[in-house]
mmCIF file of C-alpha atoms and ligand atoms in Angstrom:
data_model
loop_
_atom_site.group_PDB
_atom_site.id
_atom_site.type_symbol
_atom_site.label_atom_id
_atom_site.label_comp_id
_atom_site.label_asym_id
_atom_site.label_seq_id
_atom_site.Cartn_x
_atom_site.Cartn_y
_atom_site.Cartn_z
ATOM 1 C CA MET A 1 8.910 -38.924 -38.954
ATOM 2 C CA THR A 2 6.100 -38.352 -36.495
ATOM 3 C CA LEU A 3 2.744 -40.045 -36.018
ATOM 4 C CA PRO A 4 1.742 -42.535 -38.695
ATOM 5 C CA VAL A 5 -0.765 -41.475 -41.358
ATOM 6 C CA HIS A 6 -2.403 -44.875 -41.684
ATOM 7 C CA ASP A 7 -4.474 -44.476 -38.512
ATOM 8 C CA THR A 8 -8.214 -44.791 -38.905
ATOM 9 C CA ALA A 9 -10.575 -41.921 -38.161
ATOM 10 C CA ASP A 10 -11.926 -43.914 -35.208
ATOM 11 C CA HIS A 11 -8.448 -44.306 -33.767
ATOM 12 C CA ILE A 12 -7.690 -40.609 -34.189
ATOM 13 C CA TYR A 13 -11.020 -39.606 -32.667
ATOM 14 C CA ALA A 14 -10.360 -41.924 -29.737
ATOM 15 C CA THR A 15 -6.752 -40.924 -29.064
ATOM 16 C CA GLY A 16 -6.674 -37.230 -29.975
ATOM 17 C CA LEU A 17 -6.411 -35.087 -33.069
ATOM 18 C CA ARG A 18 -3.086 -34.805 -34.827
ATOM 19 C CA ASN A 19 -1.365 -31.790 -36.355
ATOM 20 C CA GLN A 20 -1.848 -29.530 -33.382
ATOM 21 C CA TRP A 21 -0.354 -28.858 -29.963
ATOM 22 C CA HIS A 22 -1.541 -30.651 -26.841
ATOM 23 C CA PRO A 23 -0.550 -30.312 -23.196
ATOM 24 C CA VAL A 24 1.354 -33.343 -21.910
ATOM 25 C CA VAL A 25 2.225 -33.036 -18.199
ATOM 26 C CA PRO A 26 3.137 -30.227 -15.806
ATOM 27 C CA SER A 27 6.697 -28.950 -16.310
ATOM 28 C CA SER A 28 7.542 -29.880 -12.739
ATOM 29 C CA PHE A 29 7.119 -33.570 -13.609
ATOM 30 C CA VAL A 30 10.478 -33.475 -15.397
ATOM 31 C CA THR A 31 13.167 -32.057 -13.164
ATOM 32 C CA PRO A 32 16.520 -30.886 -14.571
ATOM 33 C CA GLY A 33 18.749 -33.816 -15.447
ATOM 34 C CA ALA A 34 15.825 -36.250 -15.343
ATOM 35 C CA MET A 35 13.731 -38.309 -17.727
ATOM 36 C CA ARG A 36 10.067 -39.171 -17.552
ATOM 37 C CA LYS A 37 8.011 -41.654 -19.466
ATOM 38 C CA VAL A 38 4.611 -40.326 -20.557
ATOM 39 C CA THR A 39 1.707 -41.537 -22.673
ATOM 40 C CA ALA A 40 -0.034 -39.129 -25.026
ATOM 41 C CA LEU A 41 -2.246 -39.625 -28.090
ATOM 42 C CA GLY A 42 -2.060 -43.348 -27.419
ATOM 43 C CA GLU A 43 1.721 -43.493 -27.845
ATOM 44 C CA GLN A 44 4.644 -43.839 -25.449
ATOM 45 C CA TRP A 45 7.032 -40.913 -25.144
ATOM 46 C CA LEU A 46 10.109 -39.928 -23.216
ATOM 47 C CA LEU A 47 10.495 -36.442 -21.791
ATOM 48 C CA PHE A 48 14.170 -35.690 -21.368
ATOM 49 C CA ARG A 49 15.511 -32.630 -19.598
ATOM 50 C CA ARG A 50 19.132 -31.552 -19.629
ATOM 51 C CA SER A 51 20.614 -30.142 -16.483
ATOM 52 C CA ASP A 52 20.386 -26.608 -17.964
ATOM 53 C CA GLY A 53 16.609 -27.091 -18.171
ATOM 54 C CA THR A 54 16.323 -27.691 -21.918
ATOM 55 C CA LEU A 55 13.471 -30.089 -22.571
ATOM 56 C CA SER A 56 12.992 -32.547 -25.405
ATOM 57 C CA MET A 57 10.445 -35.207 -26.202
ATOM 58 C CA LEU A 58 11.290 -38.444 -27.971
ATOM 59 C CA ALA A 59 9.290 -41.495 -28.965
ATOM 60 C CA ASP A 60 9.961 -44.019 -26.218
ATOM 61 C CA ARG A 61 11.248 -46.627 -28.596
ATOM 62 C CA CYS A 62 14.847 -47.489 -29.251
ATOM 63 C CA PRO A 63 15.684 -47.396 -32.971
ATOM 64 C CA HIS A 64 17.604 -50.654 -32.626
ATOM 65 C CA ARG A 65 15.020 -53.204 -31.514
ATOM 66 C CA GLY A 66 12.328 -51.120 -29.883
ATOM 67 C CA ALA A 67 13.178 -51.251 -26.188
ATOM 68 C CA PRO A 68 11.823 -48.304 -24.190
ATOM 69 C CA LEU A 69 14.429 -45.561 -24.036
ATOM 70 C CA SER A 70 12.855 -44.511 -20.735
ATOM 71 C CA LEU A 71 14.525 -47.553 -19.123
ATOM 72 C CA GLY A 72 17.851 -46.244 -20.344
ATOM 73 C CA LYS A 73 20.401 -43.895 -18.937
ATOM 74 C CA HIS A 74 20.455 -40.097 -18.953
ATOM 75 C CA LEU A 75 23.848 -39.098 -20.318
ATOM 76 C CA GLY A 76 23.456 -35.329 -20.067
ATOM 77 C CA ASP A 77 22.766 -34.509 -23.711
ATOM 78 C CA ARG A 78 21.611 -37.951 -24.879
ATOM 79 C CA VAL A 79 20.083 -41.167 -23.674
ATOM 80 C CA ALA A 80 21.671 -44.614 -23.784
ATOM 81 C CA CYS A 81 19.331 -47.576 -24.290
ATOM 82 C CA TRP A 82 19.672 -50.152 -21.535
ATOM 83 C CA TYR A 83 19.328 -53.128 -23.850
ATOM 84 C CA HIS A 84 22.404 -52.784 -26.107
ATOM 85 C CA GLY A 85 23.632 -49.321 -25.277
ATOM 86 C CA VAL A 86 22.621 -47.453 -28.449
ATOM 87 C CA GLU A 87 22.849 -43.720 -27.784
ATOM 88 C CA VAL A 88 20.239 -41.257 -29.041
ATOM 89 C CA GLU A 89 20.510 -37.480 -29.067
ATOM 90 C CA THR A 90 17.664 -35.173 -28.046
ATOM 91 C CA ASP A 91 16.727 -34.560 -31.697
ATOM 92 C CA GLY A 92 16.371 -38.300 -32.304
ATOM 93 C CA THR A 93 19.745 -38.831 -33.997
ATOM 94 C CA VAL A 94 21.677 -42.006 -33.172
ATOM 95 C CA SER A 95 25.037 -40.750 -31.960
ATOM 96 C CA SER A 96 26.692 -44.053 -31.179
ATOM 97 C CA VAL A 97 26.282 -47.814 -31.469
ATOM 98 C CA PRO A 98 28.765 -49.002 -28.823
ATOM 99 C CA GLY A 99 28.563 -52.673 -29.847
ATOM 100 C CA LEU A 100 29.497 -51.951 -33.445
ATOM 101 C CA PRO A 101 31.347 -48.662 -33.846
ATOM 102 C CA GLY A 102 30.906 -47.187 -37.301
ATOM 103 C CA CYS A 103 27.584 -49.014 -37.765
ATOM 104 C CA ASN A 104 25.460 -47.268 -40.398
ATOM 105 C CA LEU A 105 22.785 -46.346 -37.832
ATOM 106 C CA GLU A 106 25.157 -43.704 -36.509
ATOM 107 C CA GLY A 107 24.313 -40.170 -37.590
ATOM 108 C CA LYS A 108 20.797 -41.110 -38.724
ATOM 109 C CA LYS A 109 17.736 -39.452 -37.259
ATOM 110 C CA LEU A 110 15.704 -42.528 -36.441
ATOM 111 C CA VAL A 111 13.651 -41.510 -33.422
ATOM 112 C CA THR A 112 10.636 -39.225 -33.558
ATOM 113 C CA SER A 113 11.295 -35.989 -31.695
ATOM 114 C CA LEU A 114 8.374 -33.654 -31.057
ATOM 115 C CA PRO A 115 8.605 -29.845 -30.822
ATOM 116 C CA VAL A 116 7.936 -28.803 -27.222
ATOM 117 C CA ARG A 117 7.199 -25.553 -25.392
ATOM 118 C CA GLU A 118 6.619 -24.834 -21.753
ATOM 119 C CA VAL A 119 3.696 -22.588 -20.992
ATOM 120 C CA GLY A 120 2.297 -21.559 -17.629
ATOM 121 C CA GLY A 121 3.944 -24.512 -15.921
ATOM 122 C CA ALA A 122 2.864 -27.120 -18.475
ATOM 123 C CA VAL A 123 4.660 -28.924 -21.283
ATOM 124 C CA LEU A 124 2.975 -28.493 -24.662
ATOM 125 C CA ALA A 125 4.032 -30.655 -27.605
ATOM 126 C CA TYR A 126 3.206 -30.594 -31.276
ATOM 127 C CA PHE A 127 1.878 -33.941 -32.540
ATOM 128 C CA GLY A 128 2.202 -33.792 -36.284
ATOM 129 C CA ASP A 129 1.598 -36.730 -38.590
ATOM 130 C CA GLU A 130 3.967 -37.743 -41.367
ATOM 131 C CA ARG A 131 2.371 -35.228 -43.704
ATOM 132 C CA HIS A 132 2.540 -32.362 -41.218
ATOM 133 C CA PRO A 133 5.854 -32.579 -39.362
ATOM 134 C CA GLU A 134 6.300 -28.804 -39.095
ATOM 135 C CA PRO A 135 4.706 -27.402 -35.932
ATOM 136 C CA ALA A 136 1.436 -25.531 -36.349
ATOM 137 C CA GLU A 137 1.486 -21.886 -35.364
ATOM 138 C CA LEU A 138 0.715 -21.611 -31.671
ATOM 139 C CA THR A 139 -1.084 -18.644 -30.130
ATOM 140 C CA LEU A 140 -1.133 -18.896 -26.367
ATOM 141 C CA PRO A 141 -4.253 -18.156 -24.291
ATOM 142 C CA GLU A 142 -4.177 -14.468 -23.317
ATOM 143 C CA PRO A 143 -4.898 -15.167 -19.640
ATOM 144 C CA LEU A 144 -1.573 -17.042 -19.523
ATOM 145 C CA THR A 145 0.410 -14.237 -21.140
ATOM 146 C CA ASP A 146 -1.301 -11.072 -19.883
ATOM 147 C CA PRO A 147 0.828 -9.522 -17.096
ATOM 148 C CA GLU A 148 -2.344 -8.134 -15.494
ATOM 149 C CA VAL A 149 -3.600 -11.660 -14.977
ATOM 150 C CA ASP A 150 -2.331 -14.171 -12.460
ATOM 151 C CA ALA A 151 -2.852 -17.869 -13.222
ATOM 152 C CA ILE A 152 -2.276 -20.973 -11.112
ATOM 153 C CA LEU A 153 -2.220 -24.420 -12.702
ATOM 154 C CA CYS A 154 -4.149 -27.409 -11.411
ATOM 155 C CA TYR A 155 -3.467 -30.758 -13.112
ATOM 156 C CA ALA A 156 -5.324 -34.038 -12.668
ATOM 157 C CA GLU A 157 -5.539 -37.450 -14.320
ATOM 158 C CA TRP A 158 -8.932 -38.972 -15.052
ATOM 159 C CA ASN A 159 -9.988 -42.386 -16.272
ATOM 160 C CA GLY A 160 -12.194 -41.485 -19.190
ATOM 161 C CA PRO A 161 -11.969 -40.507 -22.854
ATOM 162 C CA TRP A 162 -10.446 -37.100 -23.536
ATOM 163 C CA ARG A 163 -13.463 -35.931 -25.488
ATOM 164 C CA PHE A 164 -15.797 -36.465 -22.508
ATOM 165 C CA ALA A 165 -13.623 -34.010 -20.602
ATOM 166 C CA VAL A 166 -13.855 -31.408 -23.371
ATOM 167 C CA GLU A 167 -17.578 -32.005 -23.801
ATOM 168 C CA ASN A 168 -18.015 -31.414 -20.073
ATOM 169 C CA LEU A 169 -16.491 -27.954 -20.532
ATOM 170 C CA LEU A 170 -18.786 -27.163 -23.453
ATOM 171 C CA ASP A 171 -21.741 -27.984 -21.198
ATOM 172 C CA PRO A 172 -22.105 -25.014 -18.812
ATOM 173 C CA MET A 173 -25.528 -26.150 -17.590
ATOM 174 C CA HIS A 174 -24.014 -28.923 -15.512
ATOM 175 C CA GLY A 175 -22.695 -26.220 -13.160
ATOM 176 C CA ALA A 176 -26.101 -25.475 -11.685
ATOM 177 C CA PHE A 177 -26.739 -29.187 -10.989
ATOM 178 C CA LEU A 178 -23.540 -31.187 -10.535
ATOM 179 C CA HIS A 179 -21.859 -28.310 -8.683
ATOM 180 C CA HIS A 180 -24.909 -26.927 -6.942
ATOM 181 C CA GLU A 181 -23.407 -27.734 -3.543
ATOM 182 C CA SER A 182 -20.210 -25.768 -4.150
ATOM 183 C CA HIS A 183 -18.728 -22.489 -2.973
ATOM 184 C CA THR A 184 -19.066 -20.840 -6.382
ATOM 185 C CA MET A 185 -21.941 -22.383 -8.354
ATOM 186 C CA TYR A 186 -24.876 -22.400 -5.955
ATOM 187 C CA ASN A 187 -26.469 -19.365 -7.613
ATOM 188 C CA GLY A 188 -28.599 -18.734 -10.651
ATOM 189 C CA ASP A 189 -31.326 -20.313 -12.678
ATOM 190 C CA THR A 190 -31.558 -24.017 -13.348
ATOM 191 C CA THR A 191 -33.274 -23.339 -16.650
ATOM 192 C CA ALA A 192 -31.641 -21.460 -19.497
ATOM 193 C CA LYS A 193 -31.609 -20.836 -23.211
ATOM 194 C CA PHE A 194 -28.270 -21.141 -24.947
ATOM 195 C CA ARG A 195 -26.824 -19.896 -28.189
ATOM 196 C CA ILE A 196 -23.707 -20.559 -30.205
ATOM 197 C CA ARG A 197 -21.731 -17.524 -31.300
ATOM 198 C CA GLU A 198 -19.020 -18.181 -33.858
ATOM 199 C CA THR A 199 -15.677 -16.430 -33.552
ATOM 200 C CA ASP A 200 -12.636 -16.461 -35.796
ATOM 201 C CA ARG A 201 -10.931 -18.942 -33.486
ATOM 202 C CA GLY A 202 -13.804 -21.156 -32.360
ATOM 203 C CA TYR A 203 -17.132 -20.410 -30.769
ATOM 204 C CA PHE A 204 -18.913 -19.264 -27.666
ATOM 205 C CA PHE A 205 -21.574 -21.407 -26.094
ATOM 206 C CA GLU A 206 -23.463 -19.126 -23.755
ATOM 207 C CA LYS A 207 -26.676 -18.527 -21.891
ATOM 208 C CA THR A 208 -28.793 -15.815 -23.479
ATOM 209 C CA ASP A 209 -30.411 -14.751 -20.220
ATOM 210 C CA GLN A 210 -27.802 -14.951 -17.466
ATOM 211 C CA ARG A 211 -24.190 -13.858 -17.149
ATOM 212 C CA GLY A 212 -21.844 -13.582 -14.187
ATOM 213 C CA VAL A 213 -23.973 -15.708 -11.858
ATOM 214 C CA ASN A 214 -22.853 -19.289 -12.418
ATOM 215 C CA PHE A 215 -20.932 -21.134 -15.124
ATOM 216 C CA ASP A 216 -22.806 -19.162 -17.810
ATOM 217 C CA TRP A 217 -20.572 -19.179 -20.880
ATOM 218 C CA VAL A 218 -17.592 -20.885 -22.368
ATOM 219 C CA GLU A 219 -15.436 -20.100 -25.364
ATOM 220 C CA LEU A 220 -13.764 -22.868 -27.311
ATOM 221 C CA CYS A 221 -10.535 -21.569 -28.827
ATOM 222 C CA ARG A 222 -8.499 -23.333 -31.466
ATOM 223 C CA THR A 223 -5.223 -21.450 -31.703
ATOM 224 C CA GLY A 224 -2.786 -24.238 -32.531
ATOM 225 C CA VAL A 225 -3.759 -25.794 -29.218
ATOM 226 C CA ASP A 226 -7.378 -26.380 -28.206
ATOM 227 C CA TRP A 227 -8.416 -24.608 -25.023
ATOM 228 C CA VAL A 228 -11.474 -23.200 -23.360
ATOM 229 C CA ASP A 229 -11.959 -19.959 -21.513
ATOM 230 C CA LEU A 230 -14.713 -19.410 -18.981
ATOM 231 C CA THR A 231 -15.411 -17.460 -15.817
ATOM 232 C CA ILE A 232 -17.179 -18.291 -12.599
ATOM 233 C CA PRO A 233 -18.076 -15.705 -9.965
ATOM 234 C CA TYR A 234 -16.254 -15.730 -6.657
ATOM 235 C CA PRO A 235 -18.148 -14.923 -3.474
ATOM 236 C CA PRO A 236 -17.121 -11.646 -1.749
ATOM 237 C CA SER A 237 -14.996 -13.661 0.701
ATOM 238 C CA ALA A 238 -12.404 -14.158 -2.042
ATOM 239 C CA GLY A 239 -11.632 -10.433 -1.997
ATOM 240 C CA PRO A 240 -10.958 -8.029 -4.858
ATOM 241 C CA GLY A 241 -10.466 -9.029 -8.462
ATOM 242 C CA GLY A 242 -13.944 -10.164 -9.408
ATOM 243 C CA PRO A 243 -14.686 -13.572 -10.911
ATOM 244 C CA PHE A 244 -12.058 -16.209 -11.454
ATOM 245 C CA GLY A 245 -11.471 -17.576 -14.875
ATOM 246 C CA ILE A 246 -10.422 -20.969 -16.085
ATOM 247 C CA VAL A 247 -8.246 -21.765 -19.052
ATOM 248 C CA GLY A 248 -8.812 -25.459 -19.627
ATOM 249 C CA MET A 249 -6.825 -27.880 -21.790
ATOM 250 C CA VAL A 250 -6.971 -31.609 -22.142
ATOM 251 C CA CYS A 251 -4.313 -34.194 -22.904
ATOM 252 C CA PRO A 252 -5.625 -37.235 -24.772
ATOM 253 C CA VAL A 253 -3.496 -39.831 -22.976
ATOM 254 C CA ASP A 254 -5.006 -42.851 -24.670
ATOM 255 C CA GLU A 255 -8.466 -44.175 -25.504
ATOM 256 C CA ASP A 256 -9.664 -44.122 -21.942
ATOM 257 C CA ARG A 257 -7.384 -41.834 -19.979
ATOM 258 C CA THR A 258 -7.134 -38.050 -19.883
ATOM 259 C CA GLY A 259 -4.928 -35.417 -18.341
ATOM 260 C CA VAL A 260 -6.791 -32.229 -17.465
ATOM 261 C CA PHE A 261 -5.118 -28.851 -17.099
ATOM 262 C CA PHE A 262 -6.984 -26.038 -15.425
ATOM 263 C CA TRP A 263 -5.377 -22.685 -14.897
ATOM 264 C CA ARG A 264 -7.435 -20.741 -12.390
ATOM 265 C CA TYR A 265 -6.819 -17.112 -13.204
ATOM 266 C CA ARG A 266 -7.772 -13.731 -11.892
ATOM 267 C CA ARG A 267 -7.252 -10.154 -12.945
ATOM 268 C CA VAL A 268 -5.221 -9.055 -9.911
ATOM 269 C CA ARG A 269 -1.916 -7.315 -9.200
ATOM 270 C CA GLY A 270 0.069 -6.126 -6.197
ATOM 271 C CA TRP A 271 -1.382 -6.841 -2.757
ATOM 272 C CA GLN A 272 -4.608 -8.083 -4.338
ATOM 273 C CA ARG A 273 -2.702 -10.737 -6.264
ATOM 274 C CA ASP A 274 -0.680 -11.752 -3.224
ATOM 275 C CA THR A 275 -3.784 -11.966 -1.064
ATOM 276 C CA TRP A 276 -5.641 -14.057 -3.645
ATOM 277 C CA ARG A 277 -2.705 -16.432 -3.910
ATOM 278 C CA PHE A 278 -2.472 -16.703 -0.146
ATOM 279 C CA LEU A 279 -6.182 -17.467 0.183
ATOM 280 C CA TYR A 280 -5.991 -19.833 -2.773
ATOM 281 C CA LYS A 281 -3.187 -21.918 -1.305
ATOM 282 C CA THR A 282 -4.583 -21.910 2.190
ATOM 283 C CA LEU A 283 -8.323 -22.375 1.620
ATOM 284 C CA ILE A 284 -9.625 -21.994 -1.936
ATOM 285 C CA GLU A 285 -7.583 -24.599 -3.802
ATOM 286 C CA GLU A 286 -9.106 -27.374 -1.734
ATOM 287 C CA ARG A 287 -12.637 -26.121 -2.430
ATOM 288 C CA HIS A 288 -11.912 -25.958 -6.142
ATOM 289 C CA TRP A 289 -10.592 -29.487 -5.895
ATOM 290 C CA GLN A 290 -13.868 -30.730 -4.438
ATOM 291 C CA VAL A 291 -15.694 -29.212 -7.428
ATOM 292 C CA LEU A 292 -13.280 -30.867 -9.843
ATOM 293 C CA GLU A 293 -13.797 -34.176 -8.085
ATOM 294 C CA GLN A 294 -17.515 -33.918 -8.823
ATOM 295 C CA ASP A 295 -16.653 -33.718 -12.508
ATOM 296 C CA ARG A 296 -14.224 -36.636 -12.222
ATOM 297 C CA VAL A 297 -16.687 -38.868 -10.393
ATOM 298 C CA MET A 298 -19.358 -38.198 -12.999
ATOM 299 C CA LEU A 299 -17.124 -38.555 -16.052
ATOM 300 C CA GLU A 300 -15.397 -41.700 -14.816
ATOM 301 C CA ALA A 301 -18.810 -43.264 -14.181
ATOM 302 C CA MET A 302 -20.047 -42.561 -17.725
ATOM 303 C CA PRO A 303 -20.227 -45.709 -19.852
ATOM 304 C CA ALA A 304 -17.664 -45.783 -22.653
ATOM 305 C CA ASP A 305 -20.489 -45.795 -25.204
ATOM 306 C CA ALA A 306 -22.385 -42.976 -23.472
ATOM 307 C CA ASP A 307 -22.328 -40.910 -26.656
ATOM 308 C CA GLN A 308 -23.862 -43.737 -28.693
ATOM 309 C CA ARG A 309 -27.263 -43.788 -26.998
ATOM 310 C CA GLU A 310 -28.355 -40.277 -26.119
ATOM 311 C CA ASN A 311 -31.393 -38.071 -26.293
ATOM 312 C CA LEU A 312 -30.056 -34.563 -26.597
ATOM 313 C CA TYR A 313 -31.816 -31.253 -26.043
ATOM 314 C CA GLN A 314 -31.106 -27.567 -26.553
ATOM 315 C CA HIS A 315 -28.434 -27.387 -23.810
ATOM 316 C CA ASP A 316 -26.340 -29.884 -25.721
ATOM 317 C CA LEU A 317 -25.782 -27.736 -28.816
ATOM 318 C CA GLY A 318 -22.280 -26.837 -27.673
ATOM 319 C CA VAL A 319 -21.390 -30.515 -27.394
ATOM 320 C CA VAL A 320 -22.965 -31.392 -30.737
ATOM 321 C CA ARG A 321 -21.004 -28.643 -32.470
ATOM 322 C CA LEU A 322 -17.789 -29.865 -30.849
ATOM 323 C CA ARG A 323 -18.280 -33.480 -31.867
ATOM 324 C CA ARG A 324 -19.128 -32.603 -35.450
ATOM 325 C CA MET A 325 -15.975 -30.536 -35.708
ATOM 326 C CA TYR A 326 -13.660 -33.119 -34.112
ATOM 327 C CA ARG A 327 -15.240 -35.979 -36.054
ATOM 328 C CA ALA A 328 -14.787 -34.193 -39.373
ATOM 329 C CA GLU A 329 -11.185 -33.451 -38.545
ATOM 330 C CA ALA A 330 -10.439 -37.039 -37.533
ATOM 331 C CA VAL A 331 -11.892 -38.220 -40.834
ATOM 332 C CA ALA A 332 -9.831 -35.689 -42.782
ATOM 333 C CA GLN A 333 -6.645 -36.647 -40.943
ATOM 334 C CA ALA A 334 -7.210 -40.336 -41.651
ATOM 335 C CA SER A 335 -7.958 -40.055 -45.339
ATOM 336 C CA PRO A 336 -5.163 -40.081 -47.922
ATOM 337 C CA ALA A 337 -3.929 -36.657 -49.007
ATOM 338 C CA MET B 1 7.552 -36.685 -7.872
ATOM 339 C CA THR B 2 5.005 -39.436 -8.223
ATOM 340 C CA THR B 3 4.940 -41.444 -11.432
ATOM 341 C CA THR B 4 1.894 -43.577 -10.734
ATOM 342 C CA TRP B 5 -1.387 -43.057 -12.537
ATOM 343 C CA PRO B 6 -3.626 -41.301 -11.624
ATOM 344 C CA TYR B 7 -2.054 -38.146 -10.259
ATOM 345 C CA LEU B 8 -4.703 -36.632 -7.999
ATOM 346 C CA ASP B 9 -3.271 -34.058 -5.639
ATOM 347 C CA VAL B 10 -5.578 -31.676 -3.792
ATOM 348 C CA HIS B 11 -2.784 -29.245 -3.011
ATOM 349 C CA GLN B 12 -0.549 -28.283 -5.899
ATOM 350 C CA SER B 13 0.164 -24.644 -5.108
ATOM 351 C CA ARG B 14 1.396 -25.035 -1.541
ATOM 352 C CA THR B 15 4.990 -25.266 -0.485
ATOM 353 C CA HIS B 16 4.090 -26.268 3.077
ATOM 354 C CA GLU B 17 1.105 -27.126 5.222
ATOM 355 C CA PRO B 18 -0.193 -23.751 6.424
ATOM 356 C CA THR B 19 0.628 -22.888 10.007
ATOM 357 C CA PRO B 20 -2.185 -22.253 12.527
ATOM 358 C CA TYR B 21 -1.413 -18.540 12.140
ATOM 359 C CA GLU B 22 -1.831 -18.762 8.350
ATOM 360 C CA TYR B 23 -5.125 -20.633 8.643
ATOM 361 C CA LYS B 24 -6.458 -18.103 11.124
ATOM 362 C CA LEU B 25 -5.336 -15.168 9.004
ATOM 363 C CA ALA B 26 -6.906 -16.636 5.864
ATOM 364 C CA ALA B 27 -10.224 -17.401 7.555
ATOM 365 C CA THR B 28 -10.353 -13.929 9.083
ATOM 366 C CA LEU B 29 -9.547 -12.331 5.733
ATOM 367 C CA GLU B 30 -12.518 -14.124 4.199
ATOM 368 C CA GLU B 31 -14.734 -12.741 6.921
ATOM 369 C CA VAL B 32 -13.310 -9.258 6.536
ATOM 370 C CA PHE B 33 -13.787 -9.315 2.764
ATOM 371 C CA THR B 34 -17.368 -10.420 3.275
ATOM 372 C CA LYS B 35 -18.291 -7.922 5.988
ATOM 373 C CA GLU B 36 -16.001 -4.893 5.584
ATOM 374 C CA GLY B 37 -15.165 -4.536 1.899
ATOM 375 C CA HIS B 38 -12.387 -5.038 -0.579
ATOM 376 C CA GLU B 39 -10.192 -1.941 -0.116
ATOM 377 C CA LEU B 40 -6.809 -2.194 1.569
ATOM 378 C CA ALA B 41 -7.980 0.176 4.304
ATOM 379 C CA ASP B 42 -11.021 -2.034 4.972
ATOM 380 C CA VAL B 43 -8.814 -5.069 5.322
ATOM 381 C CA VAL B 44 -6.361 -3.467 7.735
ATOM 382 C CA ARG B 45 -9.164 -2.029 9.856
ATOM 383 C CA GLY B 46 -11.098 -5.309 9.811
ATOM 384 C CA LEU B 47 -8.145 -7.432 10.860
ATOM 385 C CA ASN B 48 -7.166 -5.056 13.655
ATOM 386 C CA ALA B 49 -10.760 -4.847 14.912
ATOM 387 C CA ARG B 50 -10.721 -8.650 15.191
ATOM 388 C CA GLN B 51 -7.431 -8.626 17.087
ATOM 389 C CA VAL B 52 -5.811 -10.827 14.417
ATOM 390 C CA HIS B 53 -2.337 -9.368 14.300
ATOM 391 C CA ALA B 54 0.951 -10.023 12.549
ATOM 392 C CA PRO B 55 3.249 -12.684 14.100
ATOM 393 C CA ASP B 56 5.092 -9.966 16.078
ATOM 394 C CA GLY B 57 1.801 -8.961 17.724
ATOM 395 C CA ALA B 58 1.734 -5.466 16.262
ATOM 396 C CA PRO B 59 -1.458 -4.090 14.715
ATOM 397 C CA TRP B 60 -1.455 -4.142 10.932
ATOM 398 C CA THR B 61 -0.597 -1.152 8.822
ATOM 399 C CA GLU B 62 -1.110 -1.025 5.067
ATOM 400 C CA GLU B 63 2.637 -1.477 4.653
ATOM 401 C CA SER B 64 2.965 -4.426 6.997
ATOM 402 C CA PHE B 65 -0.064 -6.134 5.472
ATOM 403 C CA ARG B 66 1.291 -5.708 1.938
ATOM 404 C CA ALA B 67 4.641 -7.102 3.012
ATOM 405 C CA GLU B 68 3.105 -10.089 4.778
ATOM 406 C CA MET B 69 0.875 -10.954 1.820
ATOM 407 C CA ASN B 70 3.876 -10.686 -0.440
ATOM 408 C CA ARG B 71 5.730 -13.131 1.787
ATOM 409 C CA LEU B 72 2.822 -15.568 2.070
ATOM 410 C CA GLY B 73 1.271 -15.277 -1.363
ATOM 411 C CA ALA B 74 4.065 -14.745 -3.846
HETATM 412 S S1 FES C 1 17.040 -52.202 -28.316
HETATM 413 FE FE1 FES C 1 17.995 -50.433 -27.672
HETATM 414 S S2 FES C 1 20.057 -50.817 -28.005
HETATM 415 FE FE2 FES C 1 19.105 -52.611 -28.694
HETATM 416 FE FE1 FE2 C 2 -17.770 -29.096 -13.811
#
C-alpha cells in the first residue's frame, strides 16, 4: 500500500508526480535515534532513524485510529503511538497492541513504508502508487557519484508550487536579468536564441549562440528521480577548477510549498578541492545564497495562477516542454489502468 | 536542528564562524587567484608577497599551504 490511485490529475500535478523518486529533506535533519515529521507530495510522513543510522520512512498515521506516529515514542527499532500505544515496525508492520495482546492487527503490515536512499547528504524516497509499489530504477546524477567531482549541498524551503521551482531551472534566460547583480551572472548577452535538444534521459534547453558566459544551458534528466544539471562560470577569484555546476532537485512538499536541493559541484581534487571548499564556506556560500534568495523572492511573489494567464515567447520553450510532459504524466497516473 | 518551516540557512557548509585569520586568508586568496594565477606556485608566491602567513608566522611553502587547506577545507 502506497499512495492512493484515485487522485485526480490536478491533484497529482499540484502535489508531485508519483511512481518516481523525490528528495525529501537533508540527511542531517534526522539524527541517529531520532524521528522527524515531514510533508511530501501532500502527505504526512515520519522519518525514523535507528541508532545504527538505518533510515526508514513511514506514513505518519497510526493504523489504529489515525493519530500521528510522529507524536509517538522511538523504541529503537519501532515506534509506539502515543494515543493507545500500538507499536509499528520500520517496515510498517504492527508488532504489538499493548491494550489487547493477541489482537488481529498484530503481524499485519498496515502502514505505508517507502523505500529510501541517502544520496549526497539528502534523503530520497520512492513514492509509488498502489499500482506501482516496487521502486523505479534509480540512476544517480554523475556529479554526485564521480570521484573527480566535489559537491556541496544547499537546501532551502520556499513557499510556492514545486513546478514553479522546476520551471525556473528550465528558464536560463532569467540569469541575465534576475541575477544580473550577482558575482557569477553579470556577463553575457541579454538576448539569445534557444533550442531544445532531446536526449535519452530528458532534454537540453540551451542557447545556440553563447556558452560558458552565464547560465546558458540546462539539462533536464529523468533517471528515476528528476534533476537538472547546469553550469555557471566562476570568476578567476574562485581559483582553479573552472565553472561550478549545479545538480538541482525539487521536493513537492504540498500544493504551495517546495523544498529545493542544490548541489554546487566542481571538478576539483587535492589542494584545489580543499581550497575551493575553504573559499566556499568562508565567502562563496553566502554569495550563492544571495542569488538563491533572488529566485525565492521572485517565485514566492508569483500569483498561484501565474501559469493560467501568460504570453509566452521563444525563451519559454523549455518550460512549455516541461509542463506538457508533467501534465501528460499526471493525467496518465490518474486514469484507471 | 530546526523543525520550523521554512528552513532558510545562509551557511550550511560551515562548522564554525570563520576566524579573522580565515577571513583574511580567504580574501587574500581571491585576490591572488585574480592577479597571480591558479597554479600552486602562484598561490604560495602571492600569499608570501602579501605578507599573509600561516598562523605560526612562517612564510608558506607548497607543503604547508596544502596542509592548511586540507585542515580548513576538508
Ligand atoms: S491511534 Fe494510535 S494507538 Fe490508537
Ligand atoms: Fe535563478
